CSV table of C-alpha atoms in Angstrom, one decimal:
chain,number,residue,atom,x,y,z
A,1,MET,CA,76.7,96.0,109.6
A,2,PHE,CA,77.8,99.6,109.4
A,3,ASP,CA,76.6,99.7,113.0
A,4,PHE,CA,80.3,100.2,114.3
A,5,LEU,CA,80.6,103.4,112.1
A,6,THR,CA,77.7,104.9,114.8
A,7,SER,CA,78.4,103.2,118.0
A,8,GLY,CA,81.1,106.3,118.7
A,9,GLN,CA,83.5,103.5,119.8
A,10,TYR,CA,86.2,104.5,117.2
A,11,ASP,CA,87.0,107.6,116.1
A,12,LEU,CA,87.6,107.3,112.4
A,13,LEU,CA,87.6,111.3,111.1
A,14,GLY,CA,90.8,111.0,114.1
A,15,ALA,CA,92.0,108.5,112.5
A,16,PHE,CA,92.3,109.8,108.9
A,17,TRP,CA,93.2,113.3,110.4
A,18,VAL,CA,96.4,111.9,112.1
A,19,THR,CA,96.9,110.3,108.3
A,20,VAL,CA,97.1,114.0,106.8
A,21,GLN,CA,98.7,114.9,108.7
A,22,LEU,CA,101.6,112.0,108.6
A,23,THR,CA,101.0,113.2,105.0
A,24,LEU,CA,101.3,116.7,104.7
A,25,TYR,CA,104.7,116.8,107.2
A,26,SER,CA,106.3,114.1,105.2
A,27,ALA,CA,105.5,115.3,101.4
A,28,ALA,CA,106.8,119.3,102.6
A,29,GLY,CA,110.0,117.2,104.3
A,30,ALA,CA,110.2,114.7,101.1
A,31,LEU,CA,110.4,118.3,98.7
A,32,VAL,CA,113.0,120.1,100.5
A,33,TRP,CA,114.5,116.8,101.2
A,34,GLY,CA,114.7,116.2,97.2
A,35,LEU,CA,115.5,119.3,95.9
A,36,ALA,CA,117.8,118.8,98.2
A,37,LEU,CA,118.9,115.4,96.5
A,38,ALA,CA,118.7,116.5,93.0
A,39,GLY,CA,120.4,119.3,93.9
A,40,MET,CA,123.2,117.1,94.3
A,41,ARG,CA,123.2,114.7,92.1
A,42,VAL,CA,123.4,117.4,89.3
A,43,SER,CA,126.0,119.6,90.9
A,44,PRO,CA,129.4,119.5,89.8
A,45,VAL,CA,130.7,118.2,92.3
A,46,PRO,CA,131.7,114.8,92.0
A,47,LEU,CA,131.4,114.1,96.1
A,48,MET,CA,128.0,115.4,96.1
A,49,ARG,CA,127.0,114.0,92.8
A,50,GLY,CA,128.5,110.0,94.2
A,51,PHE,CA,126.3,110.8,97.5
A,52,GLY,CA,123.1,111.6,96.2
A,53,THR,CA,123.3,109.6,93.6
A,54,ALA,CA,124.2,106.2,96.2
A,55,TYR,CA,121.7,107.8,98.7
A,56,VAL,CA,119.2,107.5,96.2
A,57,ASN,CA,119.7,104.2,95.3
A,58,ILE,CA,120.5,102.6,98.2
A,59,VAL,CA,117.1,103.9,100.0
A,60,ARG,CA,114.8,103.6,97.4
A,61,ASN,CA,114.9,99.7,97.5
A,62,ILE,CA,114.7,99.7,100.8
A,63,PRO,CA,111.6,98.1,102.4
A,64,LEU,CA,109.7,101.3,103.6
A,65,THR,CA,108.7,99.0,106.8
A,66,VAL,CA,112.0,98.0,107.3
A,67,LEU,CA,112.3,101.9,107.3
A,68,ILE,CA,109.9,102.9,109.6
A,69,ILE,CA,110.8,99.5,111.8
A,70,GLY,CA,114.6,100.7,111.7
A,71,CYS,CA,113.2,103.9,113.3
A,72,SER,CA,111.5,103.3,115.9
A,73,LEU,CA,113.7,99.8,116.9
A,74,GLY,CA,116.6,101.4,115.9
A,75,LEU,CA,117.0,105.0,115.9
A,76,ASN,CA,114.5,105.1,119.6
A,77,GLN,CA,114.4,102.3,121.5
A,78,THR,CA,118.2,101.0,121.0
A,79,LEU,CA,120.2,105.0,120.2
A,80,GLY,CA,117.1,106.7,122.2
A,81,ILE,CA,116.9,109.1,119.6
A,82,ALA,CA,113.4,110.7,120.8
A,83,LEU,CA,113.7,113.6,118.2
A,84,GLY,CA,112.2,115.8,120.9
A,85,GLY,CA,109.4,114.4,121.9
A,86,SER,CA,107.7,113.0,125.5
A,87,THR,CA,105.2,110.2,124.6
A,88,PHE,CA,105.3,107.2,122.2
A,89,LYS,CA,102.6,109.0,120.1
A,90,GLU,CA,104.8,112.2,119.5
A,91,ILE,CA,107.8,110.1,119.6
A,92,GLY,CA,106.1,107.2,116.6
A,93,PHE,CA,104.5,110.6,114.6
A,94,ARG,CA,107.9,111.8,114.0
A,95,LEU,CA,109.8,109.0,113.8
A,96,ALA,CA,107.3,107.7,111.2
A,97,VAL,CA,107.3,111.7,109.5
A,98,LEU,CA,111.7,110.9,109.5
A,99,GLY,CA,111.5,107.6,107.7
A,100,LEU,CA,108.4,108.3,105.5
A,101,ALA,CA,110.3,112.2,104.0
A,102,ALA,CA,114.2,109.8,103.7
A,103,TYR,CA,112.2,107.4,101.8
A,104,THR,CA,109.7,109.6,99.9
A,105,GLY,CA,113.0,111.8,99.5
A,106,THR,CA,114.8,110.1,96.8
A,107,PHE,CA,111.4,109.1,94.5
A,108,VAL,CA,111.3,113.1,95.0
A,109,CYS,CA,114.3,113.7,93.2
A,110,GLU,CA,114.4,111.7,91.0
A,111,ALA,CA,111.3,113.1,89.7
A,112,ILE,CA,113.2,116.3,89.7
A,113,ARG,CA,116.2,115.2,87.9
A,114,SER,CA,113.7,114.2,85.1
A,115,GLY,CA,111.9,117.4,84.5
A,116,ILE,CA,115.3,119.3,84.7
A,117,ASN,CA,116.4,117.0,81.8
A,118,THR,CA,113.3,118.4,79.8
A,119,VAL,CA,115.1,122.0,80.3
A,120,PRO,CA,117.0,122.5,77.1
A,121,VAL,CA,121.3,122.8,77.7
A,122,GLY,CA,120.6,125.9,76.4
A,123,GLN,CA,119.2,127.9,78.9
A,124,ALA,CA,122.1,126.6,81.1
A,125,GLU,CA,124.5,127.3,79.2
A,126,ALA,CA,122.9,131.0,78.1
A,127,ALA,CA,122.6,131.9,82.4
A,128,ARG,CA,125.7,130.4,82.4
A,129,ALA,CA,127.1,132.7,80.1
A,130,LEU,CA,125.8,136.2,81.9
A,131,GLY,CA,127.7,134.7,84.9
A,132,LEU,CA,125.7,133.4,86.8
A,133,SER,CA,126.9,130.4,89.8
A,134,PHE,CA,125.5,127.3,89.5
A,135,PHE,CA,123.7,127.8,92.4
A,136,GLN,CA,122.0,130.7,90.4
A,137,VAL,CA,121.2,128.8,87.6
A,138,LEU,CA,119.8,125.9,89.2
A,139,THR,CA,117.1,128.5,91.2
A,140,LEU,CA,116.8,131.0,89.6
A,141,ILE,CA,116.9,129.2,85.6
A,142,VAL,CA,116.2,125.6,85.5
A,143,LEU,CA,114.1,124.3,88.5
A,144,PRO,CA,111.6,127.2,87.6
A,145,GLN,CA,110.9,125.4,84.1
A,146,ALA,CA,111.6,121.7,85.4
A,147,PHE,CA,108.9,121.7,88.0
A,148,ARG,CA,106.5,123.2,86.0
A,149,ALA,CA,107.1,119.7,83.5
A,150,VAL,CA,106.9,117.3,87.0
A,151,ILE,CA,103.6,118.5,88.6
A,152,ALA,CA,102.2,115.0,87.7
A,153,PRO,CA,104.5,112.7,88.1
A,154,LEU,CA,104.6,114.6,91.7
A,155,ALA,CA,100.8,114.3,92.3
A,156,ASN,CA,101.8,110.5,91.8
A,157,VAL,CA,104.6,110.5,94.6
A,158,LEU,CA,102.2,112.4,96.8
A,159,ILE,CA,99.6,110.0,96.4
A,160,ALA,CA,101.7,107.0,96.8
A,161,LEU,CA,103.0,108.5,100.0
A,162,THR,CA,99.4,109.1,101.3
A,163,LYS,CA,98.7,105.6,101.0
A,164,ASN,CA,102.6,104.3,102.3
A,165,THR,CA,101.4,106.5,105.7
A,166,THR,CA,99.5,103.2,106.6
A,167,VAL,CA,103.1,101.5,107.5
A,168,ALA,CA,103.7,104.2,110.6
A,169,ALA,CA,100.4,101.3,112.1
A,170,ALA,CA,103.9,99.4,112.5
A,171,ILE,CA,105.5,101.1,115.1
A,172,GLY,CA,101.8,102.4,116.8
A,173,VAL,CA,101.2,105.5,115.6
A,174,ALA,CA,97.2,105.7,115.2
A,175,GLU,CA,96.4,106.6,111.9
A,176,ALA,CA,93.8,104.7,110.0
A,177,ALA,CA,95.0,101.8,109.2
A,178,LEU,CA,96.2,100.8,113.2
A,179,LEU,CA,92.1,101.8,113.2
A,180,MET,CA,91.5,99.0,111.2
A,181,LYS,CA,93.7,97.0,113.2
A,182,GLU,CA,91.6,97.6,116.2
A,183,MET,CA,88.3,97.0,114.3
A,184,ILE,CA,88.7,94.1,112.9
A,185,GLU,CA,90.0,92.9,116.5
A,186,ASN,CA,86.4,93.8,117.7
A,187,GLU,CA,84.2,93.6,114.5
A,188,ALA,CA,84.7,90.0,113.5
A,189,ASP,CA,81.6,90.4,112.5
A,190,ALA,CA,81.5,93.0,110.2
A,191,LEU,CA,84.8,92.4,108.5
A,192,TYR,CA,84.3,93.3,104.7
A,193,ALA,CA,82.6,96.0,106.0
A,194,VAL,CA,85.5,97.8,107.8
A,195,PHE,CA,88.1,96.8,104.9
A,196,GLY,CA,85.5,98.6,102.8
A,197,VAL,CA,84.9,101.9,105.0
A,198,ILE,CA,88.8,102.1,105.4
A,199,ALA,CA,89.1,101.5,101.3
A,200,LEU,CA,86.9,104.3,100.7
A,201,GLY,CA,88.7,106.5,102.9
A,202,PHE,CA,92.0,106.2,101.3
A,203,VAL,CA,89.9,106.7,97.9
A,204,LEU,CA,88.1,110.2,99.3
A,205,LEU,CA,91.3,111.2,100.2
A,206,THR,CA,93.8,110.7,97.2
A,207,LEU,CA,91.3,111.1,94.0
A,208,PRO,CA,91.0,114.5,95.0
A,209,THR,CA,94.6,115.1,95.4
A,210,GLY,CA,95.0,113.2,92.2
A,211,LEU,CA,92.9,115.0,89.8
A,212,LEU,CA,93.3,118.9,91.8
A,213,LEU,CA,97.4,118.7,90.9
A,214,GLY,CA,96.0,116.4,87.2
A,215,TRP,CA,94.2,120.0,86.4
A,216,VAL,CA,97.2,122.2,87.8
A,217,ALA,CA,100.2,120.2,85.7
A,218,LYS,CA,98.0,120.5,82.5
A,219,ARG,CA,98.0,124.7,83.3
A,220,VAL,CA,101.5,125.3,84.1
A,221,ALA,CA,103.1,123.0,82.0
A,222,VAL,CA,106.1,124.5,79.4
A,223,LYS,CA,104.5,124.6,75.8
A,224,ARG,CA,107.6,123.2,74.0
B,1,MET,CA,107.0,90.1,112.0
B,2,LYS,CA,104.0,91.7,111.8
B,3,VAL,CA,105.1,92.6,107.8
B,4,PHE,CA,105.0,89.4,107.4
B,5,LYS,CA,101.6,88.1,109.0
B,6,ALA,CA,100.2,90.9,106.7
B,7,GLY,CA,101.8,89.6,103.5
B,8,ALA,CA,101.3,86.2,104.8
B,9,ALA,CA,97.3,86.8,105.1
B,10,VAL,CA,97.7,88.5,102.5
B,11,ALA,CA,99.0,86.1,100.5
B,12,ALA,CA,96.5,83.6,101.8
B,13,ALA,CA,93.6,85.1,101.2
B,14,VAL,CA,95.0,85.3,97.4
B,15,VAL,CA,95.2,81.4,97.1
B,16,LEU,CA,92.4,81.0,99.2
B,17,SER,CA,89.9,82.9,96.2
B,18,LEU,CA,91.7,81.8,93.4
B,19,THR,CA,91.4,77.4,95.7
B,20,ALA,CA,88.1,77.7,97.0
B,21,THR,CA,86.7,76.6,94.3
B,22,ALA,CA,89.0,74.0,93.3
B,23,CYS,CA,89.2,72.5,97.0
B,24,GLY,CA,86.0,73.3,98.7
B,25,GLY,CA,83.6,70.5,96.7
B,26,SER,CA,86.1,68.3,98.3
B,27,LYS,CA,86.7,69.6,101.8
B,28,ASP,CA,82.5,69.6,101.8
B,29,SER,CA,82.6,65.9,101.8
B,30,SER,CA,84.8,65.2,103.7
B,31,ALA,CA,83.6,66.9,106.4
B,32,GLY,CA,80.6,64.6,105.6
B,33,SER,CA,82.0,62.1,106.0
B,34,ASP,CA,83.8,62.3,109.2
B,35,ALA,CA,81.3,60.6,112.0
B,36,GLY,CA,84.1,57.8,112.2
B,37,PRO,CA,87.5,57.9,111.5
B,38,SER,CA,86.3,55.3,109.2
B,39,GLY,CA,90.2,54.1,108.6
B,40,GLY,CA,91.1,55.6,105.6
B,41,ALA,CA,95.2,56.8,106.4
B,42,LYS,CA,94.6,59.7,104.0
B,43,ASP,CA,91.8,61.7,106.1
B,44,LYS,CA,93.4,64.6,107.7
B,45,ILE,CA,91.8,67.4,109.7
B,46,VAL,CA,92.8,70.9,109.6
B,47,ILE,CA,93.7,73.3,112.6
B,48,GLY,CA,94.9,76.5,112.5
B,49,ILE,CA,96.6,77.6,115.5
B,50,LYS,CA,99.2,80.6,116.8
B,51,PHE,CA,102.8,80.1,114.6
B,52,ASP,CA,104.2,82.8,117.2
B,53,GLN,CA,103.0,81.9,120.6
B,54,PRO,CA,106.3,80.4,122.4
B,55,GLY,CA,103.6,78.4,124.9
B,56,LEU,CA,100.5,78.3,123.6
B,57,GLY,CA,101.0,77.6,119.9
B,58,LEU,CA,104.6,78.2,118.1
B,59,LYS,CA,106.5,76.8,115.5
B,60,THR,CA,109.9,75.6,115.8
B,61,PRO,CA,112.3,76.5,113.2
B,62,GLU,CA,112.9,72.4,113.1
B,63,GLY,CA,108.9,72.6,111.7
B,64,LYS,CA,107.5,71.5,114.9
B,65,TYR,CA,104.6,72.6,116.5
B,66,THR,CA,104.8,73.1,120.3
B,67,GLY,CA,102.5,74.8,122.9
B,68,PHE,CA,99.0,74.5,125.1
B,69,ASP,CA,96.8,75.2,122.5
B,70,VAL,CA,98.6,72.6,120.0
B,71,ASP,CA,98.3,70.3,122.8
B,72,VAL,CA,95.0,71.2,123.4
B,73,ALA,CA,94.9,70.3,120.0
B,74,THR,CA,96.1,67.1,118.9
B,75,TYR,CA,94.0,66.1,122.3
B,76,VAL,CA,90.7,67.2,120.6
B,77,ALA,CA,91.6,65.7,117.7
B,78,LYS,CA,92.6,62.6,118.6
B,79,GLU,CA,88.4,62.3,120.7
B,80,LEU,CA,87.9,62.9,116.9
B,81,GLY,CA,89.5,59.5,115.9
B,82,TYR,CA,92.5,60.9,114.1
B,83,GLN,CA,96.0,60.3,115.0
B,84,PRO,CA,98.6,63.1,115.2
B,85,ASP,CA,100.4,62.2,112.3
B,86,GLN,CA,96.8,62.6,110.8
B,87,ILE,CA,96.6,66.8,111.7
B,88,GLU,CA,97.6,69.5,109.5
B,89,PHE,CA,98.5,72.5,111.6
B,90,LYS,CA,97.3,75.8,109.5
B,91,GLN,CA,98.5,79.4,110.8
B,92,ALA,CA,95.4,81.3,112.3
B,93,VAL,CA,96.6,85.4,112.6
B,94,SER,CA,94.1,86.8,114.3
B,95,ALA,CA,92.5,88.7,112.1
B,96,GLU,CA,92.0,85.4,109.4
B,97,ARG,CA,90.4,83.3,112.2
B,98,GLU,CA,86.6,83.8,111.5
B,99,ASN,CA,87.3,83.4,107.7
B,100,LEU,CA,89.4,80.8,107.5
B,101,ILE,CA,86.8,79.0,109.9
B,102,SER,CA,84.0,80.2,107.6
B,103,ASN,CA,85.4,79.4,104.3
B,104,GLY,CA,86.0,76.0,106.0
B,105,ASP,CA,90.1,76.2,105.4
B,106,VAL,CA,90.6,75.0,109.1
B,107,LYS,CA,88.1,72.4,110.6
B,108,LEU,CA,89.0,73.6,114.4
B,109,VAL,CA,90.8,77.1,115.3
B,110,VAL,CA,92.5,76.5,119.1
B,111,ALA,CA,94.6,79.2,118.5
B,112,THR,CA,93.9,82.2,121.8
B,113,TYR,CA,90.3,82.3,120.9
B,114,THR,CA,89.0,84.8,123.0
B,115,ILE,CA,85.1,83.8,123.3
B,116,ASN,CA,82.9,87.0,122.0
B,117,ASP,CA,79.6,87.6,120.6
B,118,LYS,CA,80.8,89.3,117.9
B,119,ARG,CA,83.1,86.2,117.1
B,120,LYS,CA,80.0,84.3,117.6
B,121,ALA,CA,78.2,86.0,115.0
B,122,LYS,CA,80.2,84.3,112.8
B,123,VAL,CA,81.4,81.3,114.3
B,124,ASP,CA,80.4,78.8,116.7
B,125,PHE,CA,82.5,77.5,119.9
B,126,ALA,CA,83.3,75.0,122.1
B,127,GLY,CA,85.0,75.0,125.7
B,128,PRO,CA,86.1,77.8,127.2
B,129,TYR,CA,89.5,74.7,127.2
B,130,PHE,CA,91.5,78.1,129.4
B,131,LEU,CA,90.7,80.6,131.7
B,132,ALA,CA,93.1,83.7,130.6
B,133,HIS,CA,93.6,87.6,132.1
B,134,GLN,CA,95.5,90.2,130.8
B,135,ASP,CA,98.4,90.6,132.6
B,136,LEU,CA,101.6,92.7,132.4
B,137,LEU,CA,105.0,91.8,132.5
B,138,VAL,CA,107.7,93.5,133.9
B,139,ARG,CA,111.8,93.4,134.5
B,140,ALA,CA,112.4,90.4,137.5
B,141,ASP,CA,113.3,93.8,139.9
B,142,ASP,CA,110.7,95.9,139.3
B,143,THR,CA,108.0,96.0,142.2
B,144,SER,CA,107.1,99.2,141.2
B,145,ILE,CA,103.3,98.1,139.6
B,146,THR,CA,101.0,96.7,141.4
B,147,LYS,CA,97.3,98.2,140.6
B,148,ALA,CA,96.3,99.0,137.6
B,149,GLU,CA,96.0,103.1,138.3
B,150,ASP,CA,100.1,102.5,138.4
B,151,LEU,CA,100.2,101.8,135.1
B,152,ASN,CA,99.1,105.7,134.3
B,153,LYS,CA,102.9,107.1,134.9
B,154,LYS,CA,104.3,104.1,133.0
B,155,LYS,CA,105.6,103.3,129.7
B,156,LEU,CA,103.7,100.1,128.2
B,157,CYS,CA,103.9,97.8,125.0
B,158,SER,CA,101.3,95.9,123.3
B,159,VAL,CA,100.4,94.6,120.4
B,160,THR,CA,99.2,97.1,117.6
B,161,GLY,CA,95.2,97.6,117.6
B,162,SER,CA,94.6,94.2,120.5
B,163,THR,CA,92.1,93.9,122.8
B,164,SER,CA,94.5,94.4,125.8
B,165,ALA,CA,95.9,97.7,124.3
B,166,GLN,CA,92.1,99.3,123.7
B,167,ASN,CA,91.9,98.5,126.8
B,168,ILE,CA,94.6,99.8,128.6
B,169,LYS,CA,94.0,103.1,126.6
B,170,THR,CA,89.7,103.4,127.1
B,171,LYS,CA,89.8,101.7,130.7
B,172,LEU,CA,91.8,100.7,132.5
B,173,ALA,CA,94.7,103.1,132.0
B,174,PRO,CA,94.3,106.2,129.5
B,175,GLU,CA,97.0,108.1,130.8
B,176,ALA,CA,99.7,105.5,130.8
B,177,ASP,CA,102.4,106.0,127.4
B,178,LEU,CA,101.0,103.4,125.8
B,179,GLN,CA,103.6,102.0,122.6
B,180,GLN,CA,102.4,99.7,120.3
B,181,LEU,CA,104.4,97.4,118.0
B,182,PRO,CA,103.7,94.7,115.9
B,183,GLY,CA,104.7,91.9,117.9
B,184,TYR,CA,105.3,91.1,121.6
B,185,SER,CA,109.3,90.1,120.7
B,186,GLU,CA,109.5,93.7,119.6
B,187,CYS,CA,108.2,95.1,123.1
B,188,LEU,CA,110.6,92.6,124.2
B,189,THR,CA,113.4,94.0,123.0
B,190,GLY,CA,112.2,97.5,124.5
B,191,LEU,CA,111.7,95.8,127.9
B,192,GLU,CA,114.7,94.3,128.2
B,193,ASN,CA,116.5,97.6,127.3
B,194,LYS,CA,113.9,99.8,129.9
B,195,SER,CA,112.8,102.2,127.5
B,196,ILE,CA,108.9,100.4,127.9
B,197,ASP,CA,108.7,99.2,131.5
B,198,ALA,CA,105.9,96.5,131.1
B,199,LEU,CA,104.5,94.3,128.6
B,200,THR,CA,100.1,93.7,128.3
B,201,THR,CA,98.5,91.1,126.6
B,202,ASP,CA,97.1,87.4,128.3
B,203,ASN,CA,98.2,86.5,131.7
B,204,SER,CA,99.0,83.1,129.2
B,205,ILE,CA,100.9,84.5,126.0
B,206,LEU,CA,103.5,86.2,128.8
B,207,ALA,CA,104.2,83.3,130.4
B,208,GLY,CA,105.2,81.3,127.6
B,209,TYR,CA,107.6,84.8,126.5
B,210,ALA,CA,108.8,84.9,130.2
B,211,ALA,CA,109.7,80.6,130.2
B,212,GLN,CA,111.3,80.4,126.5
B,213,GLU,CA,114.7,79.8,127.5
B,214,LYS,CA,116.8,82.5,126.6
B,215,ASN,CA,113.9,85.1,128.6
B,216,LYS,CA,114.2,82.6,132.1
B,217,GLY,CA,115.3,85.1,135.0
B,218,LYS,CA,115.1,88.2,133.6
B,219,PHE,CA,111.5,89.1,133.4
B,220,LYS,CA,108.3,88.1,136.0
B,221,LEU,CA,104.1,88.3,135.9
B,222,THR,CA,102.9,90.8,137.9
B,223,GLY,CA,99.3,88.7,138.8
B,224,LEU,CA,96.6,91.6,138.0
B,225,LYS,CA,93.9,90.1,136.9
B,226,LEU,CA,92.4,93.1,134.5
B,227,SER,CA,90.2,90.7,132.4
B,228,ASP,CA,88.5,87.9,132.0
B,229,GLU,CA,89.7,85.3,128.7
B,230,PRO,CA,88.2,82.6,128.0
B,231,TYR,CA,89.4,81.0,125.1
B,232,GLY,CA,87.4,78.9,123.4
B,233,ILE,CA,87.5,76.2,120.0
B,234,GLY,CA,86.0,78.1,116.7
B,235,LEU,CA,84.0,76.3,115.1
B,236,LYS,CA,81.3,76.3,112.0
B,237,LYS,CA,78.5,78.1,112.8
B,238,GLY,CA,75.7,75.3,113.3
B,239,ASP,CA,77.8,72.5,113.3
B,240,LYS,CA,75.9,71.1,116.7
B,241,ASP,CA,77.5,67.4,116.5
B,242,LEU,CA,81.0,68.7,116.2
B,243,GLN,CA,80.4,71.5,119.0
B,244,THR,CA,79.2,68.4,120.8
B,245,LYS,CA,82.1,66.3,120.2
B,246,VAL,CA,84.8,68.8,120.6
B,247,ASN,CA,83.3,69.9,124.5
B,248,ALA,CA,83.2,65.8,125.6
B,249,ALA,CA,86.4,66.0,124.3
B,250,LEU,CA,88.0,69.1,126.4
B,251,LYS,CA,85.8,67.8,129.7
B,252,LYS,CA,87.8,64.2,129.3
B,253,MET,CA,91.1,66.1,129.0
B,254,VAL,CA,90.4,68.1,132.2
B,255,GLU,CA,89.3,64.8,134.1
B,256,ASP,CA,92.0,62.3,133.0
B,257,GLY,CA,94.8,64.6,134.1
B,258,SER,CA,96.0,65.3,130.8
B,259,TRP,CA,95.1,68.7,131.1
B,260,GLN,CA,97.1,69.8,133.8
B,261,LYS,CA,99.9,68.0,132.4
B,262,ALA,CA,99.6,70.0,129.5
B,263,VAL,CA,99.4,73.4,131.9
B,264,ASP,CA,102.5,73.1,134.0
B,265,ALA,CA,104.1,71.2,130.4
B,266,ASN,CA,104.2,74.5,128.7
B,267,LEU,CA,102.9,77.4,131.2
B,268,GLY,CA,104.8,76.2,134.1
B,269,PRO,CA,108.7,77.0,134.1
B,270,ALA,CA,107.7,80.7,134.4
B,271,GLY,CA,106.0,80.3,137.5
B,272,TYR,CA,102.4,80.9,136.0
B,273,LYS,CA,99.8,79.7,139.0
B,274,ALA,CA,96.5,79.0,136.5
B,275,GLU,CA,93.2,79.0,137.3
B,276,PRO,CA,91.6,75.5,137.8
B,277,ALA,CA,89.9,74.2,134.5
B,278,PRO,CA,86.8,76.8,133.2
B,279,GLN,CA,83.3,75.0,133.1
B,280,ILE,CA,82.1,74.7,129.4
B,281,THR,CA,79.4,76.8,128.7
B,282,GLU,CA,78.9,77.0,124.6
B,283,GLY,CA,77.1,74.5,123.0
B,284,SER,CA,74.8,72.2,125.2
């Protein structure tokens, strides 16, 4: 029943490695973009607040599949944007990272913003009284405290992101979900085994993430 | 489209598991008594087809079913004693075909179903009723592809995970730049915009797309025979009786000319020369 694993026909580890890479690149992108968005949403400039609010509310409510396929059909096939890639493999991967980061960034932003709300207002007021600028208040006083409060929610976002990478199969990125499609096409007699193996792979990827970051969250939490 | 399909598959799986106990019994009993048409006008036969392949199995916006697979299914059902209004067509996406059959949700699957050994482990086939080959669809003015090796310098498109896509990667042209998209329609967009040079899958499917009204004259088939794909009619494993009857129906369809008529009507407009009807090899 599991002989498709040993036949050497499928590069299961390779496919999951692509999943991991997608996750890491997108997580990095989403963290940076989410921080920027969170900064915008709490900034004193109305235009930036407006943009941040509008972006978060629009993008997080667009289905991820629509975003990713939009990246491929719209950006690449229609507008010819290739993000510096020359083969479909590179282009697809980069577009998928772009789409995933743009989408996940909204959730990172909201998690961080909720963290900012846990920091007592007096902290920011005191910092401002010392003469720090808005940027300094945010990066030196508020964010370091806010971050420590939101490790656990960010871990949830990371786990969701790991699983969301399967959507990249829709534009042909050769990650685990695409391999599963190939296996189902060929292994009609081992359908449930194929599902089981892929599902197990994702549990093995996400379970340690949750455990580790849960532990970190406990360690660094600000006791109030 | 693939998204919709995947969603539909999940929904179908949930519904099936919920209703398996409820309908399983009644379906089995009707399956047992289908030796004769029995005159009961309420009797229905459920046949799985593709809903999204023009020329083979297509559900039109008006809710009609057209295509070569549909014609074959209708003919076979008639031979089994069911009038066209007693046929219920059900969508059989590729990954679901074996389960639909073994759960008893459909009696027959006529859905570009290539006969192979892995599939035969779960279901039985009748036929083959059609011999397709993997081929390429290119823009009508493109003459740069004459053999499989030419593909190594080309941008290709196929459906995610399909056998055709795997053939390209592992055997035919490992160097080719292969884009895998959820459906053939997405590939056609790229082919028209010249971001893709060729679309590859079974020639029967390609012919169906090329023959569509909106695509007429834009694309052509290269006529390369990159693989053999004998299409069979899937049925429940071990149902020798049904297998024999379906085989007899297929034989009759070829002999009385209905088969050729169906091929010409559905695949002819693309200038597609079908192979003659294949010998029936399954069963008997």
